[in-house]
Coordinates of C-alpha atoms and ligand atoms in Angstrom, one line a residue:
X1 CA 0.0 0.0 0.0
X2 CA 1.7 3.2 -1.2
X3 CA 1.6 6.4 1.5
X4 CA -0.3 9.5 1.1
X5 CA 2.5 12.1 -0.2
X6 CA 2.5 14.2 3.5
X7 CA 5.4 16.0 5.4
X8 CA 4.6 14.1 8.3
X9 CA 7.9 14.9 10.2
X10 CA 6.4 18.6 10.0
X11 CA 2.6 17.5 10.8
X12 CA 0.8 19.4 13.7
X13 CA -2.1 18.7 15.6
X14 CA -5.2 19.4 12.7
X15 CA -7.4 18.3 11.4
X16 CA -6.4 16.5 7.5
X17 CA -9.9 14.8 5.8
X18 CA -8.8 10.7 5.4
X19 CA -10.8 8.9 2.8
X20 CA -13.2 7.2 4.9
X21 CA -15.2 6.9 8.2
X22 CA -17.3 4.3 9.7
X23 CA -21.0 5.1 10.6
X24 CA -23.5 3.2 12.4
X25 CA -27.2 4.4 13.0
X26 CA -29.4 4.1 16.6
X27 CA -33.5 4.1 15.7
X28 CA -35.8 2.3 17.2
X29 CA -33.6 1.1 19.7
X30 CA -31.0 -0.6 17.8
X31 CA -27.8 -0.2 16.5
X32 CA -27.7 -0.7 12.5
X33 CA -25.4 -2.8 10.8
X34 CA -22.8 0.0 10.5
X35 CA -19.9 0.4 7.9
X36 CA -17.5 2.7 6.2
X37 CA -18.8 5.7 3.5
X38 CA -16.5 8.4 1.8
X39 CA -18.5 11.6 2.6
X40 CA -17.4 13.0 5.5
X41 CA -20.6 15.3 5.7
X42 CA -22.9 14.4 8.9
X43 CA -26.8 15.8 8.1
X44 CA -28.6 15.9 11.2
X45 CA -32.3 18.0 12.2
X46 CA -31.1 22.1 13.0
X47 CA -32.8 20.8 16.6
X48 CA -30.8 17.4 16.6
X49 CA -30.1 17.2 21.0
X50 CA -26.3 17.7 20.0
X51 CA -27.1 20.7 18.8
X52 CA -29.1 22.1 21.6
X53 CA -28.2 20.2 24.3
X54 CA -24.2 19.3 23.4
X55 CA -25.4 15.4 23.8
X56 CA -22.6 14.1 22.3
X57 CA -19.4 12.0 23.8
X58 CA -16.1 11.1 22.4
X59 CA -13.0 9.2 22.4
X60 CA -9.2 9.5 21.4
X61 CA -6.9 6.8 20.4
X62 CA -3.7 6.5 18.1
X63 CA -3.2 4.0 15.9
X64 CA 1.0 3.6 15.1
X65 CA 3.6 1.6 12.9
X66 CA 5.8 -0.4 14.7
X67 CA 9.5 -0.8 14.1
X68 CA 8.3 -4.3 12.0
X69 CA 5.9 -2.4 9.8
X70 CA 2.9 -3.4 11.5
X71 CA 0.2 -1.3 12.1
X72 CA -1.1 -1.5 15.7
X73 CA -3.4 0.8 18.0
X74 CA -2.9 0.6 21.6
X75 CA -5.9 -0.6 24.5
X76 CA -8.5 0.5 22.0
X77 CA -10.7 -1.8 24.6
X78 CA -10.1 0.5 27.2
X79 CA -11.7 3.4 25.2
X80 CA -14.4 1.4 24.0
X81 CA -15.4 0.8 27.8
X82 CA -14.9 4.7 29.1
X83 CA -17.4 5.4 25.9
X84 CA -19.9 3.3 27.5
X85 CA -19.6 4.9 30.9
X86 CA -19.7 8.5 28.9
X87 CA -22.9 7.2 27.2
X88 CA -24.5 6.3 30.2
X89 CA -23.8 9.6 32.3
X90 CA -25.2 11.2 29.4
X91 CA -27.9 8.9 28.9
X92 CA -27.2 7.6 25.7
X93 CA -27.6 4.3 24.5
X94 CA -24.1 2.2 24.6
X95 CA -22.4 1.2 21.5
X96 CA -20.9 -2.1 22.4
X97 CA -17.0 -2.3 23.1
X98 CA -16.7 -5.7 20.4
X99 CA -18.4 -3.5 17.7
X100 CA -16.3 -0.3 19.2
X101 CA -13.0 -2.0 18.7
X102 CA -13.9 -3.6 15.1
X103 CA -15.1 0.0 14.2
X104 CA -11.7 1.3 14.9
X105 CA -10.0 -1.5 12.9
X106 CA -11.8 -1.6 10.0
X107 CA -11.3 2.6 9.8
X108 CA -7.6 2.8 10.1
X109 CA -7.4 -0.4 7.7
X110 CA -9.1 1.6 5.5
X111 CA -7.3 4.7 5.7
X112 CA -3.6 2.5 6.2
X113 CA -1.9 5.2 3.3
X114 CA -2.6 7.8 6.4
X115 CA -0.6 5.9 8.8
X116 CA 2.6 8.1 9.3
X117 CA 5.6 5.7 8.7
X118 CA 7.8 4.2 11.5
X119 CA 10.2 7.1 12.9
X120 CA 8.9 10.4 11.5
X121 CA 7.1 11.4 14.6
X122 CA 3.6 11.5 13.6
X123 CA 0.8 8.9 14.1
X124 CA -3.0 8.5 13.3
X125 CA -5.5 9.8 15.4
X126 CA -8.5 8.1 15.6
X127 CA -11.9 10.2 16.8
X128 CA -14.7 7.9 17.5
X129 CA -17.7 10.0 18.5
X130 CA -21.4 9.9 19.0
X131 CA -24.0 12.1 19.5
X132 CA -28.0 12.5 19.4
X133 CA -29.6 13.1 16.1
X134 CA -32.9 13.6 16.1
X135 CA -34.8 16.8 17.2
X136 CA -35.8 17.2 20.7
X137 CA -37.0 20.9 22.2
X138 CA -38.0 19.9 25.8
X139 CA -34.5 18.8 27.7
X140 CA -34.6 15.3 27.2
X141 CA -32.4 12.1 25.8
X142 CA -32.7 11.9 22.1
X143 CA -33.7 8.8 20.8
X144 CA -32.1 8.4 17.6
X145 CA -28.1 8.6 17.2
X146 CA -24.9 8.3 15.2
X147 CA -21.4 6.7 16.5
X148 CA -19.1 7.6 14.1
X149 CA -15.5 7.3 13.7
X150 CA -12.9 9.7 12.1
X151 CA -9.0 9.3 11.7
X152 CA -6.5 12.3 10.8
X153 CA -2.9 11.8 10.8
X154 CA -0.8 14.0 13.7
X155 CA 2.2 15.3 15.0
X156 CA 3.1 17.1 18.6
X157 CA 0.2 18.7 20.3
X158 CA 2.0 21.5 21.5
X159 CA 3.2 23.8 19.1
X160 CA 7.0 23.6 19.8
X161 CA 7.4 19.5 20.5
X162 CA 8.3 18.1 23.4
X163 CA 9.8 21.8 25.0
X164 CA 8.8 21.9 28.4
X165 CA 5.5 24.0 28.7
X166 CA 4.5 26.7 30.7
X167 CA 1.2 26.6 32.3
X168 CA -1.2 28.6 35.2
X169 CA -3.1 27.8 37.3
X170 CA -6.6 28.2 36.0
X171 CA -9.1 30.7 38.0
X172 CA -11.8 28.6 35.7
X173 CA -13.3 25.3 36.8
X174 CA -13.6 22.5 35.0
X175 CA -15.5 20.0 36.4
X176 CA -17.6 20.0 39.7
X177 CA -18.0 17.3 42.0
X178 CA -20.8 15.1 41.2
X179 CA -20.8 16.6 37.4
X180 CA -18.7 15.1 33.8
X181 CA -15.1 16.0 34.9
X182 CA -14.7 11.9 34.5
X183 CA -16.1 11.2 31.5
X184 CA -15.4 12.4 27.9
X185 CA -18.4 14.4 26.8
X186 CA -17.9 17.5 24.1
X187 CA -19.8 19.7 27.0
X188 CA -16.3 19.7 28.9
X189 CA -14.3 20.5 26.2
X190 CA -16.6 23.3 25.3
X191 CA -16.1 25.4 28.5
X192 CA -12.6 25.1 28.6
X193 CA -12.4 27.4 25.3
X194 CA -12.8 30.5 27.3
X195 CA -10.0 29.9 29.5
X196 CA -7.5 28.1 26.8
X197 CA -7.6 31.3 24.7
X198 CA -7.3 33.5 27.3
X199 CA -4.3 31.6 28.7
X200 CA -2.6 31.5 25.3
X201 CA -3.3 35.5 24.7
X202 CA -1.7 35.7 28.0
X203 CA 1.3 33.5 26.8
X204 CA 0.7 30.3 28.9
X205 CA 0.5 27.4 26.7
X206 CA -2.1 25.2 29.2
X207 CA -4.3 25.8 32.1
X208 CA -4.2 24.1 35.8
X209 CA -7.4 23.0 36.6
X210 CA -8.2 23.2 40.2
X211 CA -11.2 21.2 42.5
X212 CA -14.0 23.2 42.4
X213 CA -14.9 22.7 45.8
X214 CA -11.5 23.4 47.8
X215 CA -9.7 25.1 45.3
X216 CA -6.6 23.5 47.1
X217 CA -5.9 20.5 45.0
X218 CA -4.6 20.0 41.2
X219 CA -6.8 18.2 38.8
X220 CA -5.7 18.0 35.4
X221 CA -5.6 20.0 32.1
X222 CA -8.0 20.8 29.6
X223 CA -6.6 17.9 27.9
X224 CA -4.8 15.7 29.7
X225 CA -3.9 14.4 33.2
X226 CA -0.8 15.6 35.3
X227 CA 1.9 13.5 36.5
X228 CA 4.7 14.7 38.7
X229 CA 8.1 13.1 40.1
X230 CA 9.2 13.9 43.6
X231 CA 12.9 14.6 44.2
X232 CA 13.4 11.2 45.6
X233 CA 12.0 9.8 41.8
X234 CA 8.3 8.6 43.1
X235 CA 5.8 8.7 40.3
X236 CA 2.7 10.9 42.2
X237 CA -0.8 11.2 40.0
X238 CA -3.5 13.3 41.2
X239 CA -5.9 10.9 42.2
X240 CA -9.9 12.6 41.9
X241 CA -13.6 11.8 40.9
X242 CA -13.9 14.7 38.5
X243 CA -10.8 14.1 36.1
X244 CA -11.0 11.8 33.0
X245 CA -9.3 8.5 34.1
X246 CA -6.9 8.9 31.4
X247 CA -5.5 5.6 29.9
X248 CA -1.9 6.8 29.1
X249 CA -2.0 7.8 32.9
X250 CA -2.9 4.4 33.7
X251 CA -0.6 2.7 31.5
X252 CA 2.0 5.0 32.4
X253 CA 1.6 3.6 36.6
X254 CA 2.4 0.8 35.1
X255 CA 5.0 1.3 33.4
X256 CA 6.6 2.9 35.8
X257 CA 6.1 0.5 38.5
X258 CA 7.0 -3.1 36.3
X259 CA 9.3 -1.4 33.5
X260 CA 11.1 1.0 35.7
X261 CA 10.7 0.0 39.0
X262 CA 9.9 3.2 41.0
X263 CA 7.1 3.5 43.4
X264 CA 4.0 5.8 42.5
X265 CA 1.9 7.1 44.5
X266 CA -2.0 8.3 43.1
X267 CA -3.2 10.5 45.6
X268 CA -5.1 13.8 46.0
X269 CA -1.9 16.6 45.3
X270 CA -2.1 20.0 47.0
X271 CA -1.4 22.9 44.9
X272 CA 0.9 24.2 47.7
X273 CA 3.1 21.2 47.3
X274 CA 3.9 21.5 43.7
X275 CA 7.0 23.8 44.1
X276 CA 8.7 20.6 46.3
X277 CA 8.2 18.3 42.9
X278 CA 11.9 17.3 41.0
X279 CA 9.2 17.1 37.4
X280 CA 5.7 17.8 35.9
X281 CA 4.4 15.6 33.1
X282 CA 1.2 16.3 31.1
X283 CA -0.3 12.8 29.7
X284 CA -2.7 11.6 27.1
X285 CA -3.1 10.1 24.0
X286 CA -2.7 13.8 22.2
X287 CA 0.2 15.1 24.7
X288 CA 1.6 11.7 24.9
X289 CA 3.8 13.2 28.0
X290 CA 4.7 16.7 27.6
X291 CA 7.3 18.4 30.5
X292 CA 6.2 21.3 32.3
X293 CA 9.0 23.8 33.0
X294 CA 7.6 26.4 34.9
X295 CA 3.6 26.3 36.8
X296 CA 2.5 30.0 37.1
X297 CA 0.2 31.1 40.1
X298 CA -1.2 34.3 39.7
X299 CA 2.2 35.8 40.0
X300 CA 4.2 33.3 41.9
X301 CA 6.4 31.6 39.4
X302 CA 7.4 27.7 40.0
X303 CA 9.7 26.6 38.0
X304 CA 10.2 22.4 38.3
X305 CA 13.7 21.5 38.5
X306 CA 14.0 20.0 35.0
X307 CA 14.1 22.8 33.4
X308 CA 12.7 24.6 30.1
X309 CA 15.2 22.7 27.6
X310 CA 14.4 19.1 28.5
X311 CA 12.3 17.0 29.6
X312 CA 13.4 15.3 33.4
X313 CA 14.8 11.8 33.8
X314 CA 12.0 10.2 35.1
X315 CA 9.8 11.6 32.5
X316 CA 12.0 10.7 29.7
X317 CA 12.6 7.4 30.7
X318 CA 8.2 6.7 31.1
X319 CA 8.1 8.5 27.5
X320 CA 10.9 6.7 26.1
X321 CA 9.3 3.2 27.6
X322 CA 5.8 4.1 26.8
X323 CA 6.7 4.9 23.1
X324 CA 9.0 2.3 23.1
X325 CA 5.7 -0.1 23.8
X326 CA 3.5 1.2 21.6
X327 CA 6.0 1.5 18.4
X328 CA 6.7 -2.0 19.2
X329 CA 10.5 -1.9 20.2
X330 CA 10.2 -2.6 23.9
X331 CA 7.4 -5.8 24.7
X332 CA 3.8 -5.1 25.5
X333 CA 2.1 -6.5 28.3
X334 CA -0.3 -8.7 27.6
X335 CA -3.1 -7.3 25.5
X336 CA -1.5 -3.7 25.3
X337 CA -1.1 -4.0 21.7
X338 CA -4.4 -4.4 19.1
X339 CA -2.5 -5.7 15.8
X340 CA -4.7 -4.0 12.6
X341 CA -2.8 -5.1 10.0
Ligands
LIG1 N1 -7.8 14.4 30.4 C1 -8.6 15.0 29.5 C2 -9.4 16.1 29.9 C3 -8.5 14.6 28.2 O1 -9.2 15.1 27.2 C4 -7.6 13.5 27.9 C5 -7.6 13.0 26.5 O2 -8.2 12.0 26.2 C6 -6.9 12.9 28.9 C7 -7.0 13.4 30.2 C8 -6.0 11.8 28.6 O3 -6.7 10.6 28.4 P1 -6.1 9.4 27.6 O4 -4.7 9.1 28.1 O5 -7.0 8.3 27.8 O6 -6.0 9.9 26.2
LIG2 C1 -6.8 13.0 23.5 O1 -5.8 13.1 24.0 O2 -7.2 12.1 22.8 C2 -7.8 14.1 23.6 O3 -9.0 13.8 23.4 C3 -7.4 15.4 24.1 C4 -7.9 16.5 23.2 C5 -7.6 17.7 24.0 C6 -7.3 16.4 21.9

């Protein structure tokens, strides 16, 4: 199969149309058969619930080549299973992990000439989404929807690489207590727009998100989940029920504990303890992890011992043993790696 003619070692993180997607169709309680179409158009009622009510939920996985040419995509099963707790919260009807998983491989097979090659960098994204379709006035579930599932080839997240970022701490919640902070549902996303583009006209390139309720403890970025390393190299996570349960995160406590052998601790962190951290990771599937340098709060500038060149030891080693994993160099465990072709 010949490659799409892209610079992928110069690839950012946008959007770029692939030649297909896969659809499937919820009516009269069902799930249709499902299967892939070339128009990338969606044509839904102008008072479809996503529309008025944002009832929509998404996911985000990569799909990668390996060192042997193989194209793989890494625990698609755990995003198929944090779509069905999204659904649910946003009382939608589930679209079942087996057909979740298979919807994922039969896209990327079909877009393969999108795959970046082994070592430029880049990678596939793959955006599996639904949402409710049909027109609904009074508040209220639709009862017709689409699951749908996009891929567009990416680079870094962050303009710049992997330079150590400079965030602040956020005076904007994003999730409260008993609300969506934990699952993936577009409704998040779309009140974190106001305080990302006011943090990048201000020149910081994330936010902090703090708990709503205290305003004392770190919760995670608009996009990802924070990691830090103490100055004695223990792994610490922010441990809440209002962030996403990210699955690099989880991977990554892994990793860290059976690859590299160093303790980590996921426990609630205390903004005030953040200046005694050695290094500050962001992680996801889009900021795969990406150093913080320097955490700014209102005023008081923290900068992490790492630096703003590189990323810290501990970080680079989970990065470098994460990637390793998923580009296939460094062995999976057990039923890490989905093989697509
Ligand atoms: N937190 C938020 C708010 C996210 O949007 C994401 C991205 O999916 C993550 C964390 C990281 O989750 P994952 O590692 O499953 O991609
Ligand atoms: C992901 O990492 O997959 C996400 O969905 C994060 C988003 C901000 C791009």
């Amino acid at each position: 199969m010949e490659k799409k003619n892209i610079d992928w070692e110069n690839l950012g993180f946008g959007y770029i149309k692939t030649d297909y997607r896969y659809v499937s169709d919820y009516k009269n309680g069902a799930w249709n058969e499902g299967g892939l179409i070339e128009d990338d158009k969606v044509v839904i009622s102008e008072c479809a619930c996503v529309l008025q009510y944002a009832q929509t939920v998404f996911e985000g996985l990569k799909a990668y080549t390996t060192e042997d040419g193989r194209i793989v995509t890494f625990r698609p099963d755990l995003n198929a299973e944090r779509m069905i707790q999204s659904a649910e919260r946003l009382e939608m009807p589930v679209f079942p992990a087996d057909r979740f998983v298979d919807a994922v491989t039969q896209t990327v097979k079909a877009n393969a000439a999108y795959v970046p090659p082994y070592g430029s960098g880049a990678t596939l994204y793959i955006r599996p989404y639904m949402f409710g379709s049909n027109a609904v006035i009074g508040v209220k579930p639709a009862d017709e929807y689409q699951f749908r599932v996009f891929t567009t080839p990416v680079g870094h997240y962050f303009k710049g690489g992997v330079k150590p970022l400079t965030i602040r701490v956020c005076d904007f919640d994003r999730a409260a207590p008993h609300g969506t902070g934990h699952i993936k549902a577009g409704l998040n996303y779309a009140m974190s727009l106001h305080a990302i583009v006011d943090a990048h006209q201000k020149g910081y390139d994330e936010n902090m998100y703090l708990d709503a309720a205290t305003r004392k403890k770190v919760e995670e970025t608009g996009g990802a989940n924070f990691l830090f390393v103490t100055k004695d190299n223990t792994v610490v996570t922010p441990k809440s029920n209002s962030i996403l349960p990210s699955i690099t995160r989880r991977s990554l406590i892994h990793v860290a504990e059976e690859y590299l052998g160093l303790k980590v601790e996921e426990r609630e962190v205390y903004l005030d303890e953040v200046e005694d951290f050695a290094e500050c990771g962001l992680c996801g599937t889009a900021a795969v992890i990406s150093p913080v340098g320097k955490i700014v709060d209102h005023g008081k500038e923290i900068f992490l011992p790492s630096g703003m060149h590189e990323m810290g030891p501990v970080t680079k080693k989970l990065y470098d043993t994460l990637t390793g994993i998923q580009m296939g160099r460094i062995e999976a465990p057990e039923g890490w790696i989905h093989v697509i072709e």
